[in-house]
XYZ file of C-alpha atoms in Angstrom:
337
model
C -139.331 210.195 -152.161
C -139.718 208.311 -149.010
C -143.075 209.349 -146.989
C -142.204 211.080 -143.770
C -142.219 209.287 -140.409
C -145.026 210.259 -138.165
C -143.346 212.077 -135.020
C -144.367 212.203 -131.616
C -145.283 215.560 -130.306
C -144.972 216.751 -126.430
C -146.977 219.781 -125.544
C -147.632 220.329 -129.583
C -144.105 220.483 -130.434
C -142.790 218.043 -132.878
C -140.320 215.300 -131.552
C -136.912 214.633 -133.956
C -137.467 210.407 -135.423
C -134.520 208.234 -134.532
C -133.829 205.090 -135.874
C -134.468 202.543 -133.646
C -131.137 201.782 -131.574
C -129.139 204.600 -133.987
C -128.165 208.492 -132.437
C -128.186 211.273 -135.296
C -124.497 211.312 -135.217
C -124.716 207.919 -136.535
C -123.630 206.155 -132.594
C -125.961 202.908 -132.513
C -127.411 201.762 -129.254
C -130.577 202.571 -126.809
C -128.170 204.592 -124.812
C -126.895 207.211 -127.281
C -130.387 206.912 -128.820
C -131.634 208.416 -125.475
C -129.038 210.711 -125.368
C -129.808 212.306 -128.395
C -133.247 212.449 -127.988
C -131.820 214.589 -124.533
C -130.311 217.117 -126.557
C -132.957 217.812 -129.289
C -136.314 217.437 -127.256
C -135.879 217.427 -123.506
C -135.979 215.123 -121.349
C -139.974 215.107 -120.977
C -139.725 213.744 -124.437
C -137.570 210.757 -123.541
C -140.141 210.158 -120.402
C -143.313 210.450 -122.992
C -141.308 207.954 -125.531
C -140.329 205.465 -122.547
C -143.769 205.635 -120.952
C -145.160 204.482 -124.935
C -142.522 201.700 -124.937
C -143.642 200.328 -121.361
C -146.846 200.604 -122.157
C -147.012 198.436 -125.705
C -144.280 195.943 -124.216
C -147.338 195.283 -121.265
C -149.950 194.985 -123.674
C -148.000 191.998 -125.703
C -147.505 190.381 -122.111
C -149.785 187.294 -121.908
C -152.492 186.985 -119.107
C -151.584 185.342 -115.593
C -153.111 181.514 -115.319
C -156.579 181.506 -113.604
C -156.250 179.550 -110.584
C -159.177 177.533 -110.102
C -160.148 177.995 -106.123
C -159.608 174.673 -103.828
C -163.162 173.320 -103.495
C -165.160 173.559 -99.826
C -164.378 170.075 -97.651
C -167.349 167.757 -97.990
C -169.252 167.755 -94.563
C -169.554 164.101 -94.006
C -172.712 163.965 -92.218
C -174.516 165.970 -94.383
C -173.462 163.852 -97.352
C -174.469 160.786 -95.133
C -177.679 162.239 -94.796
C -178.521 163.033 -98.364
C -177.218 159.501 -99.484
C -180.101 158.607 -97.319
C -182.618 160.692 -98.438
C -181.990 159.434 -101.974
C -182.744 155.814 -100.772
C -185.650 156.923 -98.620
C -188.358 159.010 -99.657
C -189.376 161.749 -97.159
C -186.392 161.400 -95.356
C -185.384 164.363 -96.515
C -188.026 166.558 -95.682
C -187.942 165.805 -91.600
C -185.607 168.316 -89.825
C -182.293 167.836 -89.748
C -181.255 166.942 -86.472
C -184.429 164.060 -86.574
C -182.176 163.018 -89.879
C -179.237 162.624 -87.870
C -181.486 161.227 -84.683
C -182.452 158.704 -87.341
C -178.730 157.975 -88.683
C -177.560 157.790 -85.502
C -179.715 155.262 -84.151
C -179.424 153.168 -87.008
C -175.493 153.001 -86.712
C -174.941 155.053 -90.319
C -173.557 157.805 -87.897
C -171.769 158.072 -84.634
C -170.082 160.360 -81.653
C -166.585 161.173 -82.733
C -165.180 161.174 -79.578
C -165.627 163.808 -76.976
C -168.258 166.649 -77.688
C -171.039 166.934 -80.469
C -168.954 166.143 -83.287
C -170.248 163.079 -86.109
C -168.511 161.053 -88.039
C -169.795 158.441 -90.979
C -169.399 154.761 -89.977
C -171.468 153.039 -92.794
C -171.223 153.977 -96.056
C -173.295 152.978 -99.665
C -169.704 150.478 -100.268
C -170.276 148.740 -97.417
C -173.000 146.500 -98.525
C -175.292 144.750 -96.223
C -173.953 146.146 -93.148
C -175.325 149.551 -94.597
C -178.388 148.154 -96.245
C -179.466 146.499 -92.835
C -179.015 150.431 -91.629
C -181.000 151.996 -94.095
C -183.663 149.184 -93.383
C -183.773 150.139 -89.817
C -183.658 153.657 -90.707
C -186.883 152.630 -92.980
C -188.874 151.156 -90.514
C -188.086 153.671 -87.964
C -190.064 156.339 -90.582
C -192.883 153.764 -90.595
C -193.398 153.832 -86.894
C -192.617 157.581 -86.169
C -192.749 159.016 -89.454
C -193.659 162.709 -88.076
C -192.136 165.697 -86.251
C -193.494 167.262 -82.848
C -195.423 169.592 -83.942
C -195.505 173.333 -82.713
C -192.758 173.973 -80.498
C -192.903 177.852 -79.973
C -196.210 180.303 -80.411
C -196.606 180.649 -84.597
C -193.699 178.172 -85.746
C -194.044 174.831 -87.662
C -192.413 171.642 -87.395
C -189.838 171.599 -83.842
C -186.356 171.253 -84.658
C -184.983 170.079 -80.945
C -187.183 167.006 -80.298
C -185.302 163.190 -80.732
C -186.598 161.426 -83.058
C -187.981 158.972 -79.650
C -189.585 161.829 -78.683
C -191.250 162.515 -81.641
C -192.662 159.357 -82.460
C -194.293 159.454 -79.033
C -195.708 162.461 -79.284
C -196.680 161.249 -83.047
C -198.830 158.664 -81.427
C -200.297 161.007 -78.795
C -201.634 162.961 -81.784
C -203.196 160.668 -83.593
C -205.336 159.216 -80.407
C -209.401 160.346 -80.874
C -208.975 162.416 -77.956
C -206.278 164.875 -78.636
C -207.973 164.787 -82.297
C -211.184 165.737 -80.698
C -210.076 168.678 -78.523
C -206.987 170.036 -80.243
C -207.481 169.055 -83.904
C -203.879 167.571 -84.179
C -203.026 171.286 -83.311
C -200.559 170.586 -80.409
C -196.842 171.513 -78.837
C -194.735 169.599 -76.595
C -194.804 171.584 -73.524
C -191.422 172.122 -71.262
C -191.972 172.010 -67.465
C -188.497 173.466 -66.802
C -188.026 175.670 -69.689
C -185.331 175.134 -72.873
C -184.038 178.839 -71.870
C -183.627 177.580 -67.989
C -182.016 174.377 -68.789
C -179.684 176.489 -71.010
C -178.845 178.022 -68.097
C -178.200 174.820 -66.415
C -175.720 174.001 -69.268
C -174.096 177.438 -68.744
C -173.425 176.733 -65.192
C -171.736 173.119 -66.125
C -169.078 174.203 -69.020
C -166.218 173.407 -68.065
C -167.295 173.541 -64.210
C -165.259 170.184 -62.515
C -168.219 170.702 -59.507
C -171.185 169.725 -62.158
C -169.945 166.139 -62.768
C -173.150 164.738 -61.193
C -175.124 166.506 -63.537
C -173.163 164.682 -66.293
C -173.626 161.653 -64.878
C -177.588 162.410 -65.022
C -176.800 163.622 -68.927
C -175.233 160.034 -69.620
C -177.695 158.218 -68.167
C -180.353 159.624 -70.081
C -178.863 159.605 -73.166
C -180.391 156.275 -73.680
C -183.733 157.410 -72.467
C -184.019 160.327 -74.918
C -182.284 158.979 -77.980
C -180.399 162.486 -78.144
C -176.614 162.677 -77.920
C -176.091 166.012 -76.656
C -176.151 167.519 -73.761
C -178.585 170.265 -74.537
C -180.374 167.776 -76.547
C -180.445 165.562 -73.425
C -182.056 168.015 -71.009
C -184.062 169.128 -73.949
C -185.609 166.323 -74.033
C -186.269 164.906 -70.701
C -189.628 162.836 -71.231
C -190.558 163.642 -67.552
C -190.061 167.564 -68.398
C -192.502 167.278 -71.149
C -195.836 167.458 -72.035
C -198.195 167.328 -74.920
C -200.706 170.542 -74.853
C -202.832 173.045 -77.226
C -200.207 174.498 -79.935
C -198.065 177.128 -78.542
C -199.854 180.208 -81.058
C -203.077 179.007 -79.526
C -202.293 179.525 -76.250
C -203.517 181.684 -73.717
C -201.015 183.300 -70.510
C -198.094 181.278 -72.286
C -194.910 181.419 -68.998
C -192.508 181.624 -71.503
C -189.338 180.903 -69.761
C -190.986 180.185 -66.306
C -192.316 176.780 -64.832
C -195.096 174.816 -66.211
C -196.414 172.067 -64.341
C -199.331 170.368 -63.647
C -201.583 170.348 -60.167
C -203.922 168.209 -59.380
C -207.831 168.586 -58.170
C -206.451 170.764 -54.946
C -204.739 173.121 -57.157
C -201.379 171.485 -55.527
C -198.419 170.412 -57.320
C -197.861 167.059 -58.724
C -195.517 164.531 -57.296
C -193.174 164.860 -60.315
C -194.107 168.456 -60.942
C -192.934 169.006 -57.444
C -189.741 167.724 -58.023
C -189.334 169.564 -61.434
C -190.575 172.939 -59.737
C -187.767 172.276 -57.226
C -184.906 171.930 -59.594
C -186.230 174.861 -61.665
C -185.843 177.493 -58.652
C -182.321 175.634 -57.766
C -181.307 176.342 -61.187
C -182.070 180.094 -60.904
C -179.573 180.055 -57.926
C -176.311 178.704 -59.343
C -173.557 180.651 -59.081
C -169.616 180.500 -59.908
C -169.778 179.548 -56.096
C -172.226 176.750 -56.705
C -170.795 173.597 -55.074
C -170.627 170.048 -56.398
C -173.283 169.323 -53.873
C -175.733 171.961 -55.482
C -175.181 170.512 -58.801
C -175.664 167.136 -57.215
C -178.957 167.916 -55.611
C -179.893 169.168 -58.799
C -179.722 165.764 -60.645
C -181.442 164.235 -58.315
C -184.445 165.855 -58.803
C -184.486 165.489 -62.089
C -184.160 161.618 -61.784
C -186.962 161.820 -58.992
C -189.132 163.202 -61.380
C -187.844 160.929 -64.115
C -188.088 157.641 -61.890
C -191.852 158.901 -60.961
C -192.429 159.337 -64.912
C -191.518 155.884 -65.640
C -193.680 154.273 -62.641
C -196.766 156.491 -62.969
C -196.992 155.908 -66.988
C -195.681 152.007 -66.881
C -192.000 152.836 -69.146
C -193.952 155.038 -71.898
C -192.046 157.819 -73.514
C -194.409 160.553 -73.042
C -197.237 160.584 -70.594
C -200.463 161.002 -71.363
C -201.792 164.713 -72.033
C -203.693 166.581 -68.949
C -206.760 167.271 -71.061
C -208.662 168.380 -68.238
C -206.226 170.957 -67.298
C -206.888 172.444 -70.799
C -210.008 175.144 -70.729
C -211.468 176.448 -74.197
C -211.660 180.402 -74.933
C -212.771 181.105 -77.974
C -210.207 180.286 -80.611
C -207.714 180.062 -77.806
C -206.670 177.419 -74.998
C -206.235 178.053 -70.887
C -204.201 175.978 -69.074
C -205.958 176.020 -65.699
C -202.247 174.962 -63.734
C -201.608 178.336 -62.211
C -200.344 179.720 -64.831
C-alpha cells in the first residue's frame, strides 16, 4: 500500500495531488495540470502552488558575483610626501603644507600649470636626480627644522607659514632674548590681517582690473617661498612680526591693523605704508579700478622695499621687544592697540 502524498491545503482545505506535468484525466503537460487543479481547488490554489514553485526555483538560483569597488586614485603629492617621510625622519610630523614647502623647493614637486595644483617631478626610480632632492630636502630640516609657533590665541604649531618663513622665525626663537622674555612662547604677528588679505584675494578672482596686484603676487613668490596666492600675501615678511603667543595676549585686534610706532607713539615708515593699504583694502568694490588695485601693490612693495633696507635682506625683522609690556601671566602690546 503506497503511503499517501502529503497535500497542500489553502484556507485548511485539502488540495487534490497531481502528478507532476499529468491532469486527472490522464492529459500530460503543465497546462492541463493547471487546468485541473482549476476545476477541483480554485484558482487561489493554483496561485498558492505557483507562488511555492517560484519561490524554491529562486532559492536554487546561485548568488550574483561581488564586484569588488574600483579603488580611490592615488593623490600624487601626498604619496610624494610620505615617500619622503620614510627617507627622512621627522619629516613627517611638520605640517603639511611645510612638507610640500619643503618638496617644492627641493624640485621633488612642482606647479602644474595655472592655479594651486602639484604634480610629482622626481620620483624614488629616478636615482640621483631624486637622491640629490631628498639631500636638499635633508639639510633644509637641519637649518629650519621647526614650525612658527602659535599662530592664533590657544592653537599649536601654524599651518600657513613657508617653510622660509619658518626657519626665520625658528632662529628668532632660539636668540637669548626672545628666550628670556617670551620663553620660546611666541606667534608670528600679521600687520594687515590673514582675514583682510582674504579679502584682498576676494576682490582679485577673476577681476581683469587686479593684474598689478598679481604682478606684486609673482614677484614675491620668490621672496616668501610660497606658491600661492593666499600663501603669498600670507606671508609677506614685511607684514609680519614675531610677538608674545597669541593665547597670551592681551587686547588681541583680531582682524584689524597691527603695527608698530615708534617713541612718539607715531607710525612706522613701513607700518605706515601697511596701515595705508589695509584701509584701501576695506574700500574695494566691484567698481574698484585697475588703478586702486595698482596703488594697492605699491604699498605693499613700499613697505616690502623698506623691510629689506632697514633689516639688511633678512627674512624676518627683528622682534619689537620694547613694544611688549608684562601683565601678569599675560603680554601688552603698547602700539595702540
Amino acid at each position: 500500500m503506497r503511503a499517501e502524498q502529503h497535500r497542500p491545503t489553502v484556507s485548511g482545505k485539502r488540495v487534490p495531488t497531481v502528478a507532476a506535468g499529468q491532469s486527472a484525466d490522464g492529459r500530460t503537460g503543465p497546462v492541463a495540470e493547471v487546468r485541473h487543479l482549476q476545476r477541483v481547488a480554485g484558482n487561489r490554489a493554483v496561485e498558492t502552488v505557483l507562488q511555492r514553485m517560484a519561490k524554491k526555483k529562486e532559492k536554487g538560483k546561485g548568488r550574483a558575483p561581488v564586484v569588488e569597488p574600483e579603488p580611490e586614485p592615488v593623490n600624487v603629492v601626498d604619496a610624494a610626501l610620505g615617500a619622503i617621510a620614510g627617507r627622512l625622519p621627522g619629516f613627517g610630523e611638520l605640517p603639511r603644507n611645510v612638507r610640500i614647502d619643503y618638496a617644492t623647493n627641493a624640485g621633488i614637486l612642482q606647479p602644474a600649470g595655472d592655479g594651486e595644483a602639484l604634480e610629482t617631478v622626481l620620483t624614488p626610480d629616478m636615482g640621483d636626480d631624486y637622491e640629490d632632492a631628498i639631500t636638499e630636502v635633508q639639510g633644509e630640516l637641519g637649518r629650519r627644522g621647526f614650525v612658527s609657533g602659535y599662530d592664533e590665541a590657544g592653537a599649536g604649531a601654524s599651518d600657513w607659514a613657508s617653510s622660509r618663513i619658518s626657519g626665520a622665525a625658528g632662529s628668532l626663537r632660539e636668540s637669548a632674548e626672545v628666550k628670556e622674555l617670551w620663553g620660546g612662547r611666541t606667534t608670528l604677528h600679521h600687520k594687515i590681517s590673514r582675514s583682510r588679505l582674504d579679502l584682498l584675494l576676494k576682490w582679485m578672482k577673476g577681476n581683469p582690473r587686479a593684474k598689478p596686484m598679481e604682478r606684486f603676487i609673482e614677484r614675491m613668490k620668490e621672496v616668501t617661498g610660497a606658491t600661492s596666492d593666499t600663501k603669498v600675501l600670507w606671508n609677506m615678511p614685511a607684514n609680519l612680526e614675531l610677538g608674545a603667543a597669541s593665547d597670551t595676549r592681551l587686547s588681541d585686534p583680531g582682524s584689524g591693523f597691527d603695527g608698530n610706532v615708534d617713541q612718539s607713539g607715531r607710525n612706522t615708515p613701513r607700518t605706515s605704508a601697511l596701515s595705508e593699504a589695509d584701509r584701501l583694502i576695506t574700500q574695494l568694490s566691484e567698481a574698484s579700478t585697475e588703478e586702486d588695485f595698482q596703488e594697492i601693490a605699491d604699498l605693499l612693495e613700499e613697505a616690502n622695499v623698506r623691510h629689506l633696507n632697514a633689516y639688511r635682506g633678512a627674512v624676518l625683522s627683528d622682534p619689537q621687544v620694547g613694544q611688549w609690556e608684562q601683565k601678569g601671566s599675560k603680554w601688552k602690546r603698547n602700539n595702540g592697540t
